[in-house]
Amino acid sequence: EGEGGRVHPLVKLKMKEAAAELGHLLVFAFLFCVGAFMVAPVITDVTMAALCPGQDQCSLAIYLTGLQQAITGLGALVVTPVIGNLSDRYGRKALLALPATLSIVPLAIMAFNQTRPYFYAFYIAKTLTAMVSEGAMMCLSLAYVADKVPEGRRAAAFGVFSGVCTAGFVGGTIAARFLSVSSTFQVATLASVAAAVYLRAFVQETDRGASLLREEEASRLLFPPSSSPEEASPRLPPLRKAPSLLEMATLLTSSSTFTRAAVVTFFHGLGETGLQTALLYFLKAQFHYTKNQYANLLLIIGITGSFSQLTVMPLLAPKLGEQKLLVVALTGSCVHGFLYSIAWSFWVCN
């Protein structure tokens, strides 16, 4: 885009093609999230029934869930950068097939049976596959979007992608609201299989942003920007091999901006994960929540989040900028955590 908002016709054509390709990615992401999140309202009841049948309180379930998330997080810390780097060499779509396929395995186990032996098999499979599927799916999808969308529009595009993922969360939760426990896992498995098939059939491979870079350079030649070269955003050189732990640590400390972003992400994830781990089991013990009540609660969260990411964020991103928008989001997250911390106090409940 040049001065006065002029865009070269070739750039416009490429943008339309990129939008069509991103549409297929969004469909894949929606199906993936439907399958992944459909089991959220039922997993607490299934875990309690397998580990502590007939009880509303189960310390073992909380410990195992926390252990699973800790192992998954540490594993993703190592695996996700490697997968992201491999996608620079072998392609986003090729590596997206890995989490899309692996996510089917634990769901298929529970779709077959929900007794204790199968639950432990599900637990182990979920722990191992989540190291790859949970972090890598989002990482590779955002890299795919970045390959197709110019830098100035990426914040809004990321917001739309997150909104579609949240819409998948809502769709899966609605389905779980009206399905039995066994049927929920079966339908979730089918949705995950459909996501993997759709990825294979319709999502196109990217060139890792090479054509977009060429178009931006051509546009700058036709319409020279008014900003100086020093104001341009810095670009990191591509890595040529899978990074070692030492290289990952060096990368983390080599940029103050990257370090601060990593610290913010770590503490935000720590708080959100801790809250989600304990909340569902607390509601089960304190208020005897069932699958349908979990679904109603998650629907409220999902619908509001989807509305915010699909409508509010794309509107605010160009006006506020990424940094201010991040501050607003973190402030909202802090308020959310504070309200949850007092919502179940005796002076509130009474």
XYZ file of C-alpha atoms in Angstrom:
350
model
C 0.000 0.000 0.000
C 1.501 3.323 -1.013
C 0.802 6.966 -0.321
C -2.833 7.955 -0.389
C -3.913 4.350 0.154
C -2.961 3.297 -3.397
C -2.500 -0.426 -3.879
C -0.991 -2.015 -6.970
C -3.543 -4.177 -8.922
C -1.260 -7.212 -8.686
C -1.113 -6.799 -4.931
C -4.925 -6.633 -4.814
C -5.178 -9.877 -6.770
C -2.737 -11.614 -4.469
C -4.662 -10.338 -1.457
C -7.881 -11.906 -2.782
C -6.117 -15.215 -3.344
C -4.645 -15.053 0.139
C -8.097 -14.337 1.605
C -9.508 -17.454 -0.085
C -6.651 -19.578 1.243
C -7.093 -18.111 4.728
C -10.781 -19.016 4.538
C -9.836 -22.685 4.252
C -7.498 -22.311 7.230
C -10.333 -20.791 9.254
C -12.630 -23.709 8.417
C -9.917 -26.143 9.506
C -9.351 -24.199 12.741
C -13.092 -24.167 13.469
C -13.404 -27.943 13.026
C -10.254 -28.567 15.054
C -11.532 -26.450 17.949
C -14.979 -28.051 17.819
C -13.381 -31.456 18.311
C -10.860 -30.301 20.895
C -13.247 -28.301 23.080
C -16.390 -30.399 22.774
C -15.173 -32.657 25.591
C -14.498 -29.766 27.998
C -17.940 -29.856 29.685
C -17.827 -33.649 30.174
C -14.200 -34.357 31.052
C -14.648 -33.428 34.725
C -17.514 -35.891 35.186
C -15.622 -38.590 33.272
C -12.491 -38.061 35.359
C -14.426 -38.140 38.631
C -16.360 -41.253 37.600
C -13.159 -43.081 36.636
C -11.041 -42.091 39.648
C -13.537 -41.462 42.447
C -16.879 -43.023 41.454
C -19.898 -41.765 43.364
C -18.053 -38.804 44.899
C -18.183 -35.060 44.288
C -14.680 -34.426 45.662
C -11.517 -36.086 44.384
C -8.026 -34.825 45.213
C -6.467 -37.389 42.877
C -8.326 -35.926 39.912
C -7.025 -32.431 40.679
C -3.457 -33.670 41.159
C -3.487 -35.686 37.930
C -4.971 -32.788 35.971
C -2.365 -30.399 37.336
C 0.431 -32.892 36.627
C -0.831 -33.359 33.084
C -0.874 -29.641 32.392
C 2.603 -29.193 33.903
C 4.086 -31.972 31.760
C 2.243 -30.697 28.702
C 3.491 -27.156 29.243
C 7.111 -28.187 29.720
C 6.937 -30.495 26.727
C 5.385 -27.806 24.555
C 8.160 -25.413 25.620
C 10.657 -27.750 23.954
C 8.584 -29.199 21.112
C 6.751 -26.124 19.793
C 9.868 -24.100 18.784
C 11.267 -27.163 17.025
C 8.036 -27.734 15.104
C 7.777 -24.056 14.239
C 11.327 -24.058 12.944
C 10.747 -27.231 10.935
C 7.744 -25.555 9.325
C 10.128 -22.925 7.931
C 11.859 -25.741 6.062
C 9.066 -28.180 5.224
C 5.976 -25.955 5.165
C 3.171 -24.859 7.500
C 0.596 -27.294 6.133
C 2.933 -30.274 6.374
C 3.596 -29.605 10.058
C -0.040 -28.669 10.813
C -0.972 -32.208 9.821
C 0.953 -33.475 12.858
C -1.183 -31.875 15.619
C -4.332 -32.363 13.546
C -3.689 -36.112 13.370
C -2.357 -36.661 16.891
C -5.345 -34.937 18.491
C -7.596 -37.732 17.211
C -5.908 -40.464 19.286
C -7.010 -39.585 22.860
C -10.532 -38.726 21.720
C -10.854 -42.071 19.936
C -9.808 -43.912 23.107
C -12.554 -42.294 25.171
C -15.058 -42.688 22.343
C -14.552 -46.453 22.665
C -14.939 -46.693 26.443
C -14.822 -44.463 29.550
C -13.893 -47.037 32.207
C -10.826 -46.605 34.424
C -8.313 -48.524 32.233
C -9.360 -46.550 29.174
C -9.240 -43.329 31.151
C -5.601 -43.959 32.075
C -4.853 -44.757 28.437
C -6.567 -41.501 27.487
C -4.625 -39.655 30.168
C -1.257 -40.866 28.893
C -2.159 -40.319 25.232
C -3.541 -36.853 25.953
C -0.436 -35.861 27.905
C 1.906 -36.940 25.108
C -0.101 -35.635 22.166
C -0.929 -32.307 23.831
C 2.784 -31.458 23.896
C 2.556 -31.284 20.120
C -1.050 -30.438 19.342
C -1.960 -27.647 21.758
C 0.949 -25.267 21.262
C 1.927 -26.207 17.720
C -1.540 -25.849 16.215
C -1.844 -22.212 17.269
C 1.800 -21.452 16.494
C 1.676 -22.879 12.966
C -1.731 -21.384 12.195
C -0.606 -17.893 13.177
C 2.551 -18.373 11.111
C 0.317 -19.354 8.185
C -1.700 -16.163 8.655
C 1.487 -14.097 8.881
C 2.684 -15.621 5.599
C -0.463 -14.404 3.860
C -1.283 -11.077 5.516
C 0.768 -7.855 5.291
C 2.349 -6.695 8.522
C -0.006 -3.766 9.073
C -3.101 -6.016 8.975
C -1.808 -8.943 11.011
C -3.185 -7.868 14.394
C -6.729 -7.729 12.991
C -6.194 -11.026 11.136
C -4.944 -12.699 14.305
C -8.044 -11.402 16.082
C -10.331 -12.913 13.430
C -8.475 -16.225 13.660
C -8.786 -16.258 17.459
C -12.464 -15.399 17.128
C -13.051 -18.340 14.787
C -11.276 -20.630 17.263
C -13.523 -19.314 20.025
C -16.542 -19.855 17.764
C -15.393 -23.467 17.430
C -15.257 -23.629 21.218
C -18.849 -22.354 21.357
C -20.003 -24.810 18.694
C -18.408 -27.743 20.478
C -19.876 -26.687 23.827
C -23.373 -26.370 22.353
C -23.067 -29.861 20.868
C -21.887 -31.274 24.203
C -24.900 -29.653 25.896
C -27.286 -31.911 23.968
C -25.205 -35.103 23.651
C -24.608 -37.930 26.064
C -21.113 -38.413 27.473
C -20.201 -41.315 25.180
C -21.737 -39.606 22.147
C -19.782 -36.445 22.929
C -16.458 -38.221 22.548
C -17.631 -39.968 19.393
C -18.766 -36.738 17.743
C -15.588 -34.972 18.898
C -13.535 -37.719 17.253
C -15.463 -37.306 14.002
C -14.931 -33.529 14.111
C -11.177 -33.994 14.608
C -11.036 -36.476 11.725
C -12.969 -34.012 9.548
C -10.490 -31.268 10.452
C -7.519 -33.436 9.449
C -9.187 -34.437 6.164
C -10.145 -30.835 5.368
C -6.588 -29.702 6.040
C -5.257 -32.323 3.668
C -7.793 -31.622 0.940
C -8.280 -27.854 0.878
C -5.651 -25.906 2.816
C -2.853 -24.792 0.492
C 0.802 -24.729 1.428
C 2.451 -21.323 1.855
C 5.809 -20.134 0.597
C 6.709 -18.960 4.129
C 5.965 -15.338 3.219
C 8.399 -15.087 0.281
C 5.819 -13.840 -2.230
C 4.385 -11.398 0.317
C 7.846 -9.987 0.903
C 8.387 -9.572 -2.830
C 5.039 -7.813 -3.216
C 5.812 -5.440 -0.344
C 9.180 -4.631 -1.905
C 7.555 -4.032 -5.296
C 4.907 -1.828 -3.711
C 7.593 0.218 -1.963
C 9.349 0.713 -5.276
C 6.142 1.919 -6.916
C 4.966 3.961 -3.925
C 7.961 4.810 -1.720
C 6.952 5.034 1.962
C 7.429 8.269 3.840
C 9.076 6.600 6.856
C 12.811 6.286 7.144
C 14.598 2.907 7.041
C 15.378 3.174 10.730
C 11.652 3.139 11.530
C 11.035 -0.142 9.792
C 10.333 -3.161 11.935
C 13.373 -5.385 12.428
C 13.332 -8.840 10.888
C 14.840 -11.919 12.468
C 17.029 -14.053 10.210
C 15.627 -17.525 9.475
C 17.137 -20.425 11.383
C 18.536 -23.219 9.237
C 18.133 -26.122 11.643
C 16.173 -27.237 14.644
C 17.308 -25.107 17.606
C 19.000 -26.610 20.639
C 18.006 -25.669 24.187
C 21.058 -23.405 24.390
C 20.056 -21.620 21.187
C 16.494 -21.199 22.458
C 17.822 -19.685 25.697
C 20.127 -17.395 23.723
C 17.244 -16.265 21.530
C 15.126 -15.612 24.615
C 17.747 -13.338 26.165
C 19.049 -11.695 22.999
C 16.075 -9.350 22.625
C 14.657 -7.342 25.508
C 11.287 -7.096 23.735
C 11.126 -10.838 23.203
C 12.155 -11.467 26.809
C 9.471 -9.165 28.192
C 6.829 -10.735 25.936
C 7.876 -14.203 27.111
C 7.645 -13.160 30.771
C 4.173 -11.668 30.267
C 3.015 -14.771 28.415
C 4.407 -17.071 31.114
C 2.673 -15.368 34.031
C -0.569 -14.916 32.105
C -0.587 -18.591 31.172
C 0.306 -19.592 34.739
C -2.667 -17.712 36.160
C -5.163 -18.807 33.514
C -4.117 -22.466 33.671
C -4.230 -22.555 37.459
C -7.673 -20.986 37.441
C -9.077 -23.389 34.862
C -7.543 -26.430 36.569
C -9.217 -25.820 39.915
C -12.438 -24.090 38.865
C -14.331 -27.016 37.336
C -13.524 -29.347 40.215
C -14.430 -26.639 42.723
C -17.823 -26.185 41.071
C -18.328 -29.943 41.188
C -17.496 -30.175 44.884
C -19.228 -26.994 46.043
C -22.312 -26.812 43.811
C -22.540 -30.369 42.374
C -22.222 -29.144 38.803
C -23.049 -31.557 35.980
C -22.219 -31.639 32.287
C -25.044 -29.332 31.258
C -24.209 -26.720 33.896
C -20.561 -26.773 32.837
C -21.704 -26.297 29.249
C -23.877 -23.310 30.173
C -20.982 -21.640 31.997
C -18.520 -22.290 29.173
C -21.036 -21.021 26.626
C -21.222 -17.650 28.354
C -17.428 -17.412 28.327
C -17.156 -18.578 24.723
C -19.863 -16.362 23.251
C -18.527 -13.202 24.866
C -14.970 -14.087 23.852
C -15.970 -14.844 20.278
C -17.872 -11.563 19.979
C -14.912 -9.623 21.347
C -12.334 -11.233 19.077
C -14.419 -11.189 15.897
C -15.800 -7.646 16.205
C -14.104 -5.540 18.875
C -10.480 -6.548 18.359
C -10.362 -5.984 14.547
C -11.861 -2.523 15.118
C -9.543 -1.526 17.968
C -6.302 -3.014 16.623
C -5.700 -0.381 13.908
C -6.632 2.474 16.258
C -4.913 1.477 19.485
C -2.008 -0.525 18.172
C -0.759 -3.887 19.389
C 0.853 -2.637 22.611
C -2.153 -0.732 23.959
C -4.484 -3.536 22.922
C -2.300 -5.993 24.837
C -2.504 -3.783 27.932
C -6.309 -3.719 27.660
C -6.423 -7.510 27.298
C -4.125 -8.123 30.263
C -6.124 -5.695 32.396
C -9.305 -7.574 31.535
C -7.610 -10.853 32.400
C -6.534 -9.484 35.798
C -10.070 -8.281 36.525
C -11.397 -11.693 35.466
C -9.055 -13.479 37.860
C -9.844 -11.083 40.717
C -13.599 -11.534 40.316
C -13.202 -15.304 40.325
C -11.069 -15.078 43.474
C -13.912 -13.463 45.425
C -16.930 -14.927 43.624
C -17.078 -18.010 45.830
C -16.368 -16.323 49.168
C -18.973 -16.956 51.839
C -19.902 -13.271 52.050
C -20.634 -13.272 48.301
C -22.444 -16.604 48.088
C -24.582 -15.755 51.079
